[in-house]
Structure formats: C-alpha cells, structure tokens
Amino acid sequence: MQEGQDGVGSRTKGTRKRRALLLVVLSVLALLVLVFVLPVLAINSSVVGSQVRERLLPRISTQLGREVSIGDFEVSLFPRPSVQLQDLRVGGTGGGLAFIEAPSASFTLRLWPLLFSRGRNVQVRSVELQAPIVNLERAPDGTWSYEGLFGGETERQVVVSSLRLAHGTLRIVDRSGPGHQVGVALTKVDGVATNLGRGQPFTVSLAAALASARQNVALSFDRQPEGVQGSLEIHAAALDVLAGLLPAGLDKLVQAGTFSLAGKLFSPEGGGYAARGSAQLEELALREGKARSSFNFLASSAPQAPGLTVALEEIQLDGPGTKLGGRASFSTTPPRGDFDLQGEQLALDVILGAL
C-alpha cells in the first residue's frame, strides 16, 4: 500500500515539474512577444513607407552623389523588416545612361533603429537587385560612370553592408573614342559586394556569362586604400566579343574562335587599373584553316587617359602552314597596333590589311 502511494506521489511531483517548466517557457515566450513582436506591430507601415520615399531615398541620393528614383513599393515587417521596390533607377553622370536600372529590388532594414523610432528612423542593412542592368560608361574625358560614387556629404560612412545582384546584365559603353560604342556585355550576372560606402574598403565577387549561354566568368577583387587586388577567369568565350576593343580592321582576325584567360588584377604605380595573366585562343579562323594561340598579357587603363592599352608577350600561333611567335601591343584610343612577329608564314596580307 505504501509503495502505491509513493508511486502516485512521484508521478504527481513529475507532473508538477513539467507544468512548472511549461509555465516558464510560456512566460519567456510572452516576454519575447512583449519585447520584440509588439513593438514591431506598433510600427505603422505607412510611416515607414513615407520615410522611405521622403527621407531614405534623398539620403541615399546624397550619399551616392546620384539621383535615385523608384516606382511603387511595399513595406513588410515580418519575418524581417524590408521594402520591396519597383523600377529602381540610379542616375548616371551628366547626360549619360543610367548607372543602374532594376525592375525590382529589396531593401532589408536595420531592426533596432526601426523599433526605437517606431518606424521613423529607416536604415538599410542590405540590398538585393533582381535582373538589373548596370552601365559602366566611359565619358569622352576618360572618366568612368562609377567614379564619384559616394562622393556626397553624409553622416554615415557605410551605405549598405551587402549588395546582391541576381540575373543581371553589365554593359561597358565607351564614349572616349570616335562614335558611341557598346563594348563587352556580361549577362546572367550573379554577384555580391560588401561594405559599400564613401572612402571605405570594399569587396566584390561575381559570376557571369560572356558571349556564352552559361556562366563562364569569375571575378573577385578587394578594394583597399593602397589599391586593388583580385582575380579574373574567363573560359571559352566567343572571340568576336573583343572586336569592338581592337583597332579598326583587326576584327578580321577575330571573326571566329574562342578564348580563355586567367589573370590577376592590381593597381599599378601612378594609379588606374591593370590585369596581368595568360590566355589561350582556340579554333581561330585563318585562311588555311583552324589555328590555336597562346600568350601572356598586360592590360592597363590609366586615370584620366581614355582607352585601353594591351601588351602581348610570348605569342605562339600554330595552324596549317602557319607557325609564328613574337609580341604585339595595341591601344583603343587612338586605335593603334604594333607587331613584332617571326615565323614560317605570317599571313602578312591579312595582318597588313587589318592595320
């Protein structure tokens, strides 16, 4: 009899402990609701929306030094505060193309400033752009459209900690030479940039497609006060995409074939940007048939100097009846090419006719 009473007492004590534990858990959850959920519910989404249009966008425009405009937008508070934008546009320089155009974008907001101000202090934590078009435009004076970004006065050094691109397009438009040329274009761009702000170090990494149905480009670089460091790889891109970068006439030599390259990005003495590495060309269409080539390259773009300069060393070209080596260099503004080639057959009529 005593043993039965002891068993009932043990079960009763166990039930009481479970109830007490459940009560503690429910109390903690209720406290979390009071601390986190209710303040969020107290935020008026229309207030956040007005702050986005009336204060946040002008502030971003000031920080970027470019006009930023949007179409419709929608504010969401759960599961995390965010703003969904339509028709985002970041202006370019002067009368040029827009720097960024995106049919849709998402801004994730910082929670605590939003809570403490009941929606009146809106700060951006991250941005994601869907199917954006980014135009890197070089003006007649040699400056690029990205120069001067974050040049406006601002009380905050960092605009966003993370910027993501999904399914984007990147176009390089060169107006520094004769005419208005749309050069290399990247499609299927997926990338991320971190720590974007005025005068701040930042990092960029992306994958994209260059003259290819699939992503065949990998780019990463780190921008520090002392300069840029990074890497670039391209695999089996159609060679004719480079025709617009070559001196007039040399496009006859790049009407067919593919190229691959791997190189390092850096900042040379005197400023600007440069890339050094090696490249391979396959399925080149020469008069006698298909050929292949390889070489080392150094490409550079100096500040305030229009155009691109490329030096090719250790050139090797092999094809039916053709075997040559040497070096070459060319610049895009003004269009010019210099060659020092030796071999069994140089196809001089093609080369000279292209110059």
mmCIF file with all atom_site columns, C-alpha atoms in Angstrom, residues 130-333:
data_model
loop_
_atom_site.group_PDB
_atom_site.id
_atom_site.type_symbol
_atom_site.label_atom_id
_atom_site.label_alt_id
_atom_site.label_comp_id
_atom_site.label_asym_id
_atom_site.label_entity_id
_atom_site.label_seq_id
_atom_site.pdbx_PDB_ins_code
_atom_site.Cartn_x
_atom_site.Cartn_y
_atom_site.Cartn_z
_atom_site.occupancy
_atom_site.B_iso_or_equiv
_atom_site.pdbx_formal_charge
_atom_site.auth_seq_id
_atom_site.auth_comp_id
_atom_site.auth_asym_id
_atom_site.auth_atom_id
_atom_site.pdbx_PDB_model_num
ATOM 1   C CA . GLN A 1 130 ? 16.641 41.421 -59.476 1.00 0.00 ? 130 GLN A CA 1
ATOM 2   C CA . ALA A 1 131 ? 17.500 41.469 -63.202 1.00 0.00 ? 131 ALA A CA 1
ATOM 3   C CA . PRO A 1 132 ? 19.358 44.796 -63.028 1.00 0.00 ? 132 PRO A CA 1
ATOM 4   C CA . ILE A 1 133 ? 21.102 46.480 -65.951 1.00 0.00 ? 133 ILE A CA 1
ATOM 5   C CA . VAL A 1 134 ? 24.388 48.119 -64.933 1.00 0.00 ? 134 VAL A CA 1
ATOM 6   C CA . ASN A 1 135 ? 26.022 50.532 -67.382 1.00 0.00 ? 135 ASN A CA 1
ATOM 7   C CA . LEU A 1 136 ? 29.742 51.208 -66.968 1.00 0.00 ? 136 LEU A CA 1
ATOM 8   C CA . GLU A 1 137 ? 30.154 54.213 -69.219 1.00 0.00 ? 137 GLU A CA 1
ATOM 9   C CA . ARG A 1 138 ? 33.414 55.910 -70.148 1.00 0.00 ? 138 ARG A CA 1
ATOM 10  C CA . ALA A 1 139 ? 32.972 59.593 -70.955 1.00 0.00 ? 139 ALA A CA 1
ATOM 11  C CA . PRO A 1 140 ? 34.893 61.495 -73.662 1.00 0.00 ? 140 PRO A CA 1
ATOM 12  C CA . ASP A 1 141 ? 37.275 62.826 -70.981 1.00 0.00 ? 141 ASP A CA 1
ATOM 13  C CA . GLY A 1 142 ? 38.197 59.268 -69.962 1.00 0.00 ? 142 GLY A CA 1
ATOM 14  C CA . THR A 1 143 ? 36.326 59.149 -66.645 1.00 0.00 ? 143 THR A CA 1
ATOM 15  C CA . TRP A 1 144 ? 34.072 56.215 -65.774 1.00 0.00 ? 144 TRP A CA 1
ATOM 16  C CA . SER A 1 145 ? 30.471 56.436 -64.604 1.00 0.00 ? 145 SER A CA 1
ATOM 17  C CA . TYR A 1 146 ? 31.281 54.698 -61.308 1.00 0.00 ? 146 TYR A CA 1
ATOM 18  C CA . GLU A 1 147 ? 33.818 57.371 -60.376 1.00 0.00 ? 147 GLU A CA 1
ATOM 19  C CA . GLY A 1 148 ? 32.468 59.862 -57.888 1.00 0.00 ? 148 GLY A CA 1
ATOM 20  C CA . LEU A 1 149 ? 30.085 57.388 -56.261 1.00 0.00 ? 149 LEU A CA 1
ATOM 21  C CA . PHE A 1 150 ? 29.716 58.024 -52.524 1.00 0.00 ? 150 PHE A CA 1
ATOM 22  C CA . GLY A 1 151 ? 31.113 61.475 -53.184 1.00 0.00 ? 151 GLY A CA 1
ATOM 23  C CA . GLY A 1 152 ? 28.327 63.363 -51.449 1.00 0.00 ? 152 GLY A CA 1
ATOM 24  C CA . GLU A 1 153 ? 28.443 64.582 -47.874 1.00 0.00 ? 153 GLU A CA 1
ATOM 25  C CA . THR A 1 154 ? 26.941 62.115 -45.423 1.00 0.00 ? 154 THR A CA 1
ATOM 26  C CA . GLU A 1 155 ? 26.774 61.446 -41.710 1.00 0.00 ? 155 GLU A CA 1
ATOM 27  C CA . ARG A 1 156 ? 27.183 57.687 -42.280 1.00 0.00 ? 156 ARG A CA 1
ATOM 28  C CA . GLN A 1 157 ? 30.239 56.132 -43.846 1.00 0.00 ? 157 GLN A CA 1
ATOM 29  C CA . VAL A 1 158 ? 28.671 52.854 -44.960 1.00 0.00 ? 158 VAL A CA 1
ATOM 30  C CA . VAL A 1 159 ? 25.532 52.883 -47.098 1.00 0.00 ? 159 VAL A CA 1
ATOM 31  C CA . VAL A 1 160 ? 24.877 49.122 -47.176 1.00 0.00 ? 160 VAL A CA 1
ATOM 32  C CA . SER A 1 161 ? 26.783 46.191 -45.759 1.00 0.00 ? 161 SER A CA 1
ATOM 33  C CA . SER A 1 162 ? 25.720 43.886 -48.596 1.00 0.00 ? 162 SER A CA 1
ATOM 34  C CA . LEU A 1 163 ? 24.577 44.410 -52.199 1.00 0.00 ? 163 LEU A CA 1
ATOM 35  C CA . ARG A 1 164 ? 23.460 41.386 -54.201 1.00 0.00 ? 164 ARG A CA 1
ATOM 36  C CA . LEU A 1 165 ? 22.754 41.132 -57.925 1.00 0.00 ? 165 LEU A CA 1
ATOM 37  C CA . ALA A 1 166 ? 20.716 38.306 -59.435 1.00 0.00 ? 166 ALA A CA 1
ATOM 38  C CA . HIS A 1 167 ? 20.297 37.590 -63.166 1.00 0.00 ? 167 HIS A CA 1
ATOM 39  C CA . GLY A 1 168 ? 21.787 40.936 -64.138 1.00 0.00 ? 168 GLY A CA 1
ATOM 40  C CA . THR A 1 169 ? 23.374 42.467 -67.228 1.00 0.00 ? 169 THR A CA 1
ATOM 41  C CA . LEU A 1 170 ? 26.573 44.517 -67.252 1.00 0.00 ? 170 LEU A CA 1
ATOM 42  C CA . ARG A 1 171 ? 27.355 46.719 -70.257 1.00 0.00 ? 171 ARG A CA 1
ATOM 43  C CA . ILE A 1 172 ? 30.581 48.603 -70.944 1.00 0.00 ? 172 ILE A CA 1
ATOM 44  C CA . VAL A 1 173 ? 29.934 51.693 -73.054 1.00 0.00 ? 173 VAL A CA 1
ATOM 45  C CA . ASP A 1 174 ? 32.979 53.589 -74.344 1.00 0.00 ? 174 ASP A CA 1
ATOM 46  C CA . ARG A 1 175 ? 32.399 57.164 -75.475 1.00 0.00 ? 175 ARG A CA 1
ATOM 47  C CA . SER A 1 176 ? 36.055 58.172 -75.140 1.00 0.00 ? 176 SER A CA 1
ATOM 48  C CA . GLY A 1 177 ? 36.812 57.390 -78.787 1.00 0.00 ? 177 GLY A CA 1
ATOM 49  C CA . PRO A 1 178 ? 35.059 58.091 -82.072 1.00 0.00 ? 178 PRO A CA 1
ATOM 50  C CA . GLY A 1 179 ? 31.385 57.225 -82.005 1.00 0.00 ? 179 GLY A CA 1
ATOM 51  C CA . HIS A 1 180 ? 29.354 55.686 -79.203 1.00 0.00 ? 180 HIS A CA 1
ATOM 52  C CA . GLN A 1 181 ? 30.372 52.046 -78.817 1.00 0.00 ? 181 GLN A CA 1
ATOM 53  C CA . VAL A 1 182 ? 28.692 49.421 -76.697 1.00 0.00 ? 182 VAL A CA 1
ATOM 54  C CA . GLY A 1 183 ? 31.531 47.047 -75.990 1.00 0.00 ? 183 GLY A CA 1
ATOM 55  C CA . VAL A 1 184 ? 31.732 43.939 -73.841 1.00 0.00 ? 184 VAL A CA 1
ATOM 56  C CA . ALA A 1 185 ? 28.457 42.890 -72.226 1.00 0.00 ? 185 ALA A CA 1
ATOM 57  C CA . LEU A 1 186 ? 28.076 40.378 -69.407 1.00 0.00 ? 186 LEU A CA 1
ATOM 58  C CA . THR A 1 187 ? 24.798 38.533 -68.913 1.00 0.00 ? 187 THR A CA 1
ATOM 59  C CA . LYS A 1 188 ? 23.493 36.149 -66.250 1.00 0.00 ? 188 LYS A CA 1
ATOM 60  C CA . VAL A 1 189 ? 25.360 38.185 -63.650 1.00 0.00 ? 189 VAL A CA 1
ATOM 61  C CA . ASP A 1 190 ? 25.127 36.949 -60.046 1.00 0.00 ? 190 ASP A CA 1
ATOM 62  C CA . GLY A 1 191 ? 27.276 38.784 -57.544 1.00 0.00 ? 191 GLY A CA 1
ATOM 63  C CA . VAL A 1 192 ? 27.713 40.333 -54.139 1.00 0.00 ? 192 VAL A CA 1
ATOM 64  C CA . ALA A 1 193 ? 29.512 43.454 -52.924 1.00 0.00 ? 193 ALA A CA 1
ATOM 65  C CA . THR A 1 194 ? 30.150 44.178 -49.255 1.00 0.00 ? 194 THR A CA 1
ATOM 66  C CA . ASN A 1 195 ? 30.853 47.262 -47.165 1.00 0.00 ? 195 ASN A CA 1
ATOM 67  C CA . LEU A 1 196 ? 29.861 49.775 -49.822 1.00 0.00 ? 196 LEU A CA 1
ATOM 68  C CA . GLY A 1 197 ? 30.484 53.301 -48.596 1.00 0.00 ? 197 GLY A CA 1
ATOM 69  C CA . ARG A 1 198 ? 32.276 56.552 -49.209 1.00 0.00 ? 198 ARG A CA 1
ATOM 70  C CA . GLY A 1 199 ? 36.031 56.099 -48.889 1.00 0.00 ? 199 GLY A CA 1
ATOM 71  C CA . GLN A 1 200 ? 35.631 52.592 -47.468 1.00 0.00 ? 200 GLN A CA 1
ATOM 72  C CA . PRO A 1 201 ? 37.428 49.391 -48.494 1.00 0.00 ? 201 PRO A CA 1
ATOM 73  C CA . PHE A 1 202 ? 35.026 47.007 -50.202 1.00 0.00 ? 202 PHE A CA 1
ATOM 74  C CA . THR A 1 203 ? 34.955 43.592 -51.839 1.00 0.00 ? 203 THR A CA 1
ATOM 75  C CA . VAL A 1 204 ? 33.211 42.346 -54.975 1.00 0.00 ? 204 VAL A CA 1
ATOM 76  C CA . SER A 1 205 ? 32.721 38.842 -56.329 1.00 0.00 ? 205 SER A CA 1
ATOM 77  C CA . LEU A 1 206 ? 30.583 37.772 -59.256 1.00 0.00 ? 206 LEU A CA 1
ATOM 78  C CA . ALA A 1 207 ? 29.906 35.087 -61.820 1.00 0.00 ? 207 ALA A CA 1
ATOM 79  C CA . ALA A 1 208 ? 28.603 35.919 -65.292 1.00 0.00 ? 208 ALA A CA 1
ATOM 80  C CA . ALA A 1 209 ? 28.312 34.832 -68.912 1.00 0.00 ? 209 ALA A CA 1
ATOM 81  C CA . LEU A 1 210 ? 30.456 36.469 -71.606 1.00 0.00 ? 210 LEU A CA 1
ATOM 82  C CA . ALA A 1 211 ? 29.445 35.587 -75.166 1.00 0.00 ? 211 ALA A CA 1
ATOM 83  C CA . SER A 1 212 ? 28.227 32.275 -73.781 1.00 0.00 ? 212 SER A CA 1
ATOM 84  C CA . ALA A 1 213 ? 24.935 30.595 -72.906 1.00 0.00 ? 213 ALA A CA 1
ATOM 85  C CA . ARG A 1 214 ? 26.350 29.658 -69.488 1.00 0.00 ? 214 ARG A CA 1
ATOM 86  C CA . GLN A 1 215 ? 28.297 31.486 -66.808 1.00 0.00 ? 215 GLN A CA 1
ATOM 87  C CA . ASN A 1 216 ? 31.950 31.389 -67.808 1.00 0.00 ? 216 ASN A CA 1
ATOM 88  C CA . VAL A 1 217 ? 33.368 34.406 -65.975 1.00 0.00 ? 217 VAL A CA 1
ATOM 89  C CA . ALA A 1 218 ? 34.551 34.550 -62.360 1.00 0.00 ? 218 ALA A CA 1
ATOM 90  C CA . LEU A 1 219 ? 35.682 37.895 -60.963 1.00 0.00 ? 219 LEU A CA 1
ATOM 91  C CA . SER A 1 220 ? 36.700 38.893 -57.460 1.00 0.00 ? 220 SER A CA 1
ATOM 92  C CA . PHE A 1 221 ? 38.559 41.894 -56.140 1.00 0.00 ? 221 PHE A CA 1
ATOM 93  C CA . ASP A 1 222 ? 39.282 43.705 -52.922 1.00 0.00 ? 222 ASP A CA 1
ATOM 94  C CA . ARG A 1 223 ? 39.485 47.496 -52.950 1.00 0.00 ? 223 ARG A CA 1
ATOM 95  C CA . GLN A 1 224 ? 41.770 48.849 -50.232 1.00 0.00 ? 224 GLN A CA 1
ATOM 96  C CA . PRO A 1 225 ? 43.255 52.335 -49.702 1.00 0.00 ? 225 PRO A CA 1
ATOM 97  C CA . GLU A 1 226 ? 46.531 51.139 -51.202 1.00 0.00 ? 226 GLU A CA 1
ATOM 98  C CA . GLY A 1 227 ? 44.849 49.832 -54.348 1.00 0.00 ? 227 GLY A CA 1
ATOM 99  C CA . VAL A 1 228 ? 43.003 46.902 -55.892 1.00 0.00 ? 228 VAL A CA 1
ATOM 100 C CA . GLN A 1 229 ? 43.815 43.208 -55.697 1.00 0.00 ? 229 GLN A CA 1
ATOM 101 C CA . GLY A 1 230 ? 41.785 40.499 -57.347 1.00 0.00 ? 230 GLY A CA 1
ATOM 102 C CA . SER A 1 231 ? 41.474 37.789 -59.960 1.00 0.00 ? 231 SER A CA 1
ATOM 103 C CA . LEU A 1 232 ? 39.667 37.232 -63.252 1.00 0.00 ? 232 LEU A CA 1
ATOM 104 C CA . GLU A 1 233 ? 38.968 33.989 -65.104 1.00 0.00 ? 233 GLU A CA 1
ATOM 105 C CA . ILE A 1 234 ? 37.153 33.562 -68.425 1.00 0.00 ? 234 ILE A CA 1
ATOM 106 C CA . HIS A 1 235 ? 36.509 30.188 -70.045 1.00 0.00 ? 235 HIS A CA 1
ATOM 107 C CA . ALA A 1 236 ? 35.667 29.563 -73.707 1.00 0.00 ? 236 ALA A CA 1
ATOM 108 C CA . ALA A 1 237 ? 34.114 32.916 -74.619 1.00 0.00 ? 237 ALA A CA 1
ATOM 109 C CA . ALA A 1 238 ? 33.388 33.756 -78.260 1.00 0.00 ? 238 ALA A CA 1
ATOM 110 C CA . LEU A 1 239 ? 36.356 35.714 -79.584 1.00 0.00 ? 239 LEU A CA 1
ATOM 111 C CA . ASP A 1 240 ? 34.342 38.168 -81.673 1.00 0.00 ? 240 ASP A CA 1
ATOM 112 C CA . VAL A 1 241 ? 33.152 39.880 -78.483 1.00 0.00 ? 241 VAL A CA 1
ATOM 113 C CA . LEU A 1 242 ? 36.572 41.565 -78.385 1.00 0.00 ? 242 LEU A CA 1
ATOM 114 C CA . ALA A 1 243 ? 36.264 43.029 -81.875 1.00 0.00 ? 243 ALA A CA 1
ATOM 115 C CA . GLY A 1 244 ? 34.966 46.346 -80.568 1.00 0.00 ? 244 GLY A CA 1
ATOM 116 C CA . LEU A 1 245 ? 38.069 46.788 -78.416 1.00 0.00 ? 245 LEU A CA 1
ATOM 117 C CA . LEU A 1 246 ? 40.586 46.340 -81.242 1.00 0.00 ? 246 LEU A CA 1
ATOM 118 C CA . PRO A 1 247 ? 41.884 48.902 -83.722 1.00 0.00 ? 247 PRO A CA 1
ATOM 119 C CA . ALA A 1 248 ? 39.757 49.264 -86.844 1.00 0.00 ? 248 ALA A CA 1
ATOM 120 C CA . GLY A 1 249 ? 40.315 46.346 -89.203 1.00 0.00 ? 249 GLY A CA 1
ATOM 121 C CA . LEU A 1 250 ? 41.712 43.856 -86.718 1.00 0.00 ? 250 LEU A CA 1
ATOM 122 C CA . ASP A 1 251 ? 38.220 42.439 -86.323 1.00 0.00 ? 251 ASP A CA 1
ATOM 123 C CA . LYS A 1 252 ? 39.034 40.448 -89.484 1.00 0.00 ? 252 LYS A CA 1
ATOM 124 C CA . LEU A 1 253 ? 41.307 38.306 -87.308 1.00 0.00 ? 253 LEU A CA 1
ATOM 125 C CA . VAL A 1 254 ? 38.732 37.604 -84.603 1.00 0.00 ? 254 VAL A CA 1
ATOM 126 C CA . GLN A 1 255 ? 35.635 36.614 -86.549 1.00 0.00 ? 255 GLN A CA 1
ATOM 127 C CA . ALA A 1 256 ? 35.671 33.079 -85.171 1.00 0.00 ? 256 ALA A CA 1
ATOM 128 C CA . GLY A 1 257 ? 37.111 31.107 -82.296 1.00 0.00 ? 257 GLY A CA 1
ATOM 129 C CA . THR A 1 258 ? 37.035 31.170 -78.505 1.00 0.00 ? 258 THR A CA 1
ATOM 130 C CA . PHE A 1 259 ? 39.351 32.494 -75.832 1.00 0.00 ? 259 PHE A CA 1
ATOM 131 C CA . SER A 1 260 ? 40.104 31.656 -72.212 1.00 0.00 ? 260 SER A CA 1
ATOM 132 C CA . LEU A 1 261 ? 42.228 33.588 -69.762 1.00 0.00 ? 261 LEU A CA 1
ATOM 133 C CA . ALA A 1 262 ? 43.298 33.762 -66.144 1.00 0.00 ? 262 ALA A CA 1
ATOM 134 C CA . GLY A 1 263 ? 44.799 36.856 -64.609 1.00 0.00 ? 263 GLY A CA 1
ATOM 135 C CA . LYS A 1 264 ? 45.422 38.960 -61.539 1.00 0.00 ? 264 LYS A CA 1
ATOM 136 C CA . LEU A 1 265 ? 44.016 42.445 -61.045 1.00 0.00 ? 265 LEU A CA 1
ATOM 137 C CA . PHE A 1 266 ? 46.092 45.151 -59.379 1.00 0.00 ? 266 PHE A CA 1
ATOM 138 C CA . SER A 1 267 ? 46.720 48.885 -59.172 1.00 0.00 ? 267 SER A CA 1
ATOM 139 C CA . PRO A 1 268 ? 49.935 49.906 -60.967 1.00 0.00 ? 268 PRO A CA 1
ATOM 140 C CA . GLU A 1 269 ? 52.165 52.753 -59.887 1.00 0.00 ? 269 GLU A CA 1
ATOM 141 C CA . GLY A 1 270 ? 50.572 56.029 -60.853 1.00 0.00 ? 270 GLY A CA 1
ATOM 142 C CA . GLY A 1 271 ? 47.046 54.743 -60.264 1.00 0.00 ? 271 GLY A CA 1
ATOM 143 C CA . GLY A 1 272 ? 44.461 53.209 -62.525 1.00 0.00 ? 272 GLY A CA 1
ATOM 144 C CA . TYR A 1 273 ? 43.769 49.525 -63.008 1.00 0.00 ? 273 TYR A CA 1
ATOM 145 C CA . ALA A 1 274 ? 45.693 46.681 -64.606 1.00 0.00 ? 274 ALA A CA 1
ATOM 146 C CA . ALA A 1 275 ? 45.424 42.944 -65.256 1.00 0.00 ? 275 ALA A CA 1
ATOM 147 C CA . ARG A 1 276 ? 48.286 40.516 -65.871 1.00 0.00 ? 276 ARG A CA 1
ATOM 148 C CA . GLY A 1 277 ? 47.968 36.876 -66.880 1.00 0.00 ? 277 GLY A CA 1
ATOM 149 C CA . SER A 1 278 ? 47.870 34.339 -69.695 1.00 0.00 ? 278 SER A CA 1
ATOM 150 C CA . ALA A 1 279 ? 45.363 33.482 -72.420 1.00 0.00 ? 279 ALA A CA 1
ATOM 151 C CA . GLN A 1 280 ? 44.601 30.710 -74.885 1.00 0.00 ? 280 GLN A CA 1
ATOM 152 C CA . LEU A 1 281 ? 42.744 31.037 -78.201 1.00 0.00 ? 281 LEU A CA 1
ATOM 153 C CA . GLU A 1 282 ? 41.123 28.036 -79.880 1.00 0.00 ? 282 GLU A CA 1
ATOM 154 C CA . GLU A 1 283 ? 39.512 27.441 -83.280 1.00 0.00 ? 283 GLU A CA 1
ATOM 155 C CA . LEU A 1 284 ? 40.919 30.612 -84.839 1.00 0.00 ? 284 LEU A CA 1
ATOM 156 C CA . ALA A 1 285 ? 39.723 31.034 -88.417 1.00 0.00 ? 285 ALA A CA 1
ATOM 157 C CA . LEU A 1 286 ? 42.772 31.660 -90.626 1.00 0.00 ? 286 LEU A CA 1
ATOM 158 C CA . ARG A 1 287 ? 42.902 31.461 -94.394 1.00 0.00 ? 287 ARG A CA 1
ATOM 159 C CA . GLU A 1 288 ? 44.469 27.994 -94.365 1.00 0.00 ? 288 GLU A CA 1
ATOM 160 C CA . GLY A 1 289 ? 42.227 26.566 -91.651 1.00 0.00 ? 289 GLY A CA 1
ATOM 161 C CA . LYS A 1 290 ? 41.764 26.453 -87.901 1.00 0.00 ? 290 LYS A CA 1
ATOM 162 C CA . ALA A 1 291 ? 44.599 27.542 -85.613 1.00 0.00 ? 291 ALA A CA 1
ATOM 163 C CA . ARG A 1 292 ? 45.327 27.972 -81.920 1.00 0.00 ? 292 ARG A CA 1
ATOM 164 C CA . SER A 1 293 ? 47.336 30.534 -79.997 1.00 0.00 ? 293 SER A CA 1
ATOM 165 C CA . SER A 1 294 ? 48.591 31.398 -76.524 1.00 0.00 ? 294 SER A CA 1
ATOM 166 C CA . PHE A 1 295 ? 50.259 34.447 -74.985 1.00 0.00 ? 295 PHE A CA 1
ATOM 167 C CA . ASN A 1 296 ? 50.858 36.415 -71.809 1.00 0.00 ? 296 ASN A CA 1
ATOM 168 C CA . PHE A 1 297 ? 49.154 39.781 -71.450 1.00 0.00 ? 297 PHE A CA 1
ATOM 169 C CA . LEU A 1 298 ? 49.297 43.030 -69.522 1.00 0.00 ? 298 LEU A CA 1
ATOM 170 C CA . ALA A 1 299 ? 46.238 45.271 -69.894 1.00 0.00 ? 299 ALA A CA 1
ATOM 171 C CA . SER A 1 300 ? 46.051 48.664 -68.225 1.00 0.00 ? 300 SER A CA 1
ATOM 172 C CA . SER A 1 301 ? 43.831 51.711 -68.017 1.00 0.00 ? 301 SER A CA 1
ATOM 173 C CA . ALA A 1 302 ? 45.431 54.860 -66.616 1.00 0.00 ? 302 ALA A CA 1
ATOM 174 C CA . PRO A 1 303 ? 43.474 57.560 -64.767 1.00 0.00 ? 303 PRO A CA 1
ATOM 175 C CA . GLN A 1 304 ? 42.364 60.479 -66.916 1.00 0.00 ? 304 GLN A CA 1
ATOM 176 C CA . ALA A 1 305 ? 43.669 58.681 -70.030 1.00 0.00 ? 305 ALA A CA 1
ATOM 177 C CA . PRO A 1 306 ? 40.996 57.395 -72.405 1.00 0.00 ? 306 PRO A CA 1
ATOM 178 C CA . GLY A 1 307 ? 41.146 53.921 -73.836 1.00 0.00 ? 307 GLY A CA 1
ATOM 179 C CA . LEU A 1 308 ? 42.801 50.641 -73.008 1.00 0.00 ? 308 LEU A CA 1
ATOM 180 C CA . THR A 1 309 ? 46.418 49.606 -73.592 1.00 0.00 ? 309 THR A CA 1
ATOM 181 C CA . VAL A 1 310 ? 47.325 45.932 -74.009 1.00 0.00 ? 310 VAL A CA 1
ATOM 182 C CA . ALA A 1 311 ? 50.774 44.342 -74.369 1.00 0.00 ? 311 ALA A CA 1
ATOM 183 C CA . LEU A 1 312 ? 51.082 40.716 -75.549 1.00 0.00 ? 312 LEU A CA 1
ATOM 184 C CA . GLU A 1 313 ? 54.262 38.729 -74.908 1.00 0.00 ? 313 GLU A CA 1
ATOM 185 C CA . GLU A 1 314 ? 55.416 35.199 -75.802 1.00 0.00 ? 314 GLU A CA 1
ATOM 186 C CA . ILE A 1 315 ? 52.835 34.876 -78.562 1.00 0.00 ? 315 ILE A CA 1
ATOM 187 C CA . GLN A 1 316 ? 52.623 31.383 -80.055 1.00 0.00 ? 316 GLN A CA 1
ATOM 188 C CA . LEU A 1 317 ? 50.384 30.696 -83.067 1.00 0.00 ? 317 LEU A CA 1
ATOM 189 C CA . ASP A 1 318 ? 50.084 27.241 -84.626 1.00 0.00 ? 318 ASP A CA 1
ATOM 190 C CA . GLY A 1 319 ? 47.917 26.245 -87.570 1.00 0.00 ? 319 GLY A CA 1
ATOM 191 C CA . PRO A 1 320 ? 48.009 24.580 -91.001 1.00 0.00 ? 320 PRO A CA 1
ATOM 192 C CA . GLY A 1 321 ? 51.053 26.041 -92.734 1.00 0.00 ? 321 GLY A CA 1
ATOM 193 C CA . THR A 1 322 ? 51.438 28.740 -90.084 1.00 0.00 ? 322 THR A CA 1
ATOM 194 C CA . LYS A 1 323 ? 53.772 28.822 -87.093 1.00 0.00 ? 323 LYS A CA 1
ATOM 195 C CA . LEU A 1 324 ? 54.875 32.097 -85.593 1.00 0.00 ? 324 LEU A CA 1
ATOM 196 C CA . GLY A 1 325 ? 55.843 33.777 -82.341 1.00 0.00 ? 325 GLY A CA 1
ATOM 197 C CA . GLY A 1 326 ? 56.713 37.193 -81.012 1.00 0.00 ? 326 GLY A CA 1
ATOM 198 C CA . ARG A 1 327 ? 54.985 40.055 -79.301 1.00 0.00 ? 327 ARG A CA 1
ATOM 199 C CA . ALA A 1 328 ? 52.428 42.759 -80.008 1.00 0.00 ? 328 ALA A CA 1
ATOM 200 C CA . SER A 1 329 ? 50.720 45.729 -78.438 1.00 0.00 ? 329 SER A CA 1
ATOM 201 C CA . PHE A 1 330 ? 47.683 47.815 -79.197 1.00 0.00 ? 330 PHE A CA 1
ATOM 202 C CA . SER A 1 331 ? 45.628 50.641 -77.768 1.00 0.00 ? 331 SER A CA 1
ATOM 203 C CA . THR A 1 332 ? 41.996 51.522 -78.308 1.00 0.00 ? 332 THR A CA 1
ATOM 204 C CA . THR A 1 333 ? 42.234 55.330 -78.136 1.00 0.00 ? 333 THR A CA 1
#
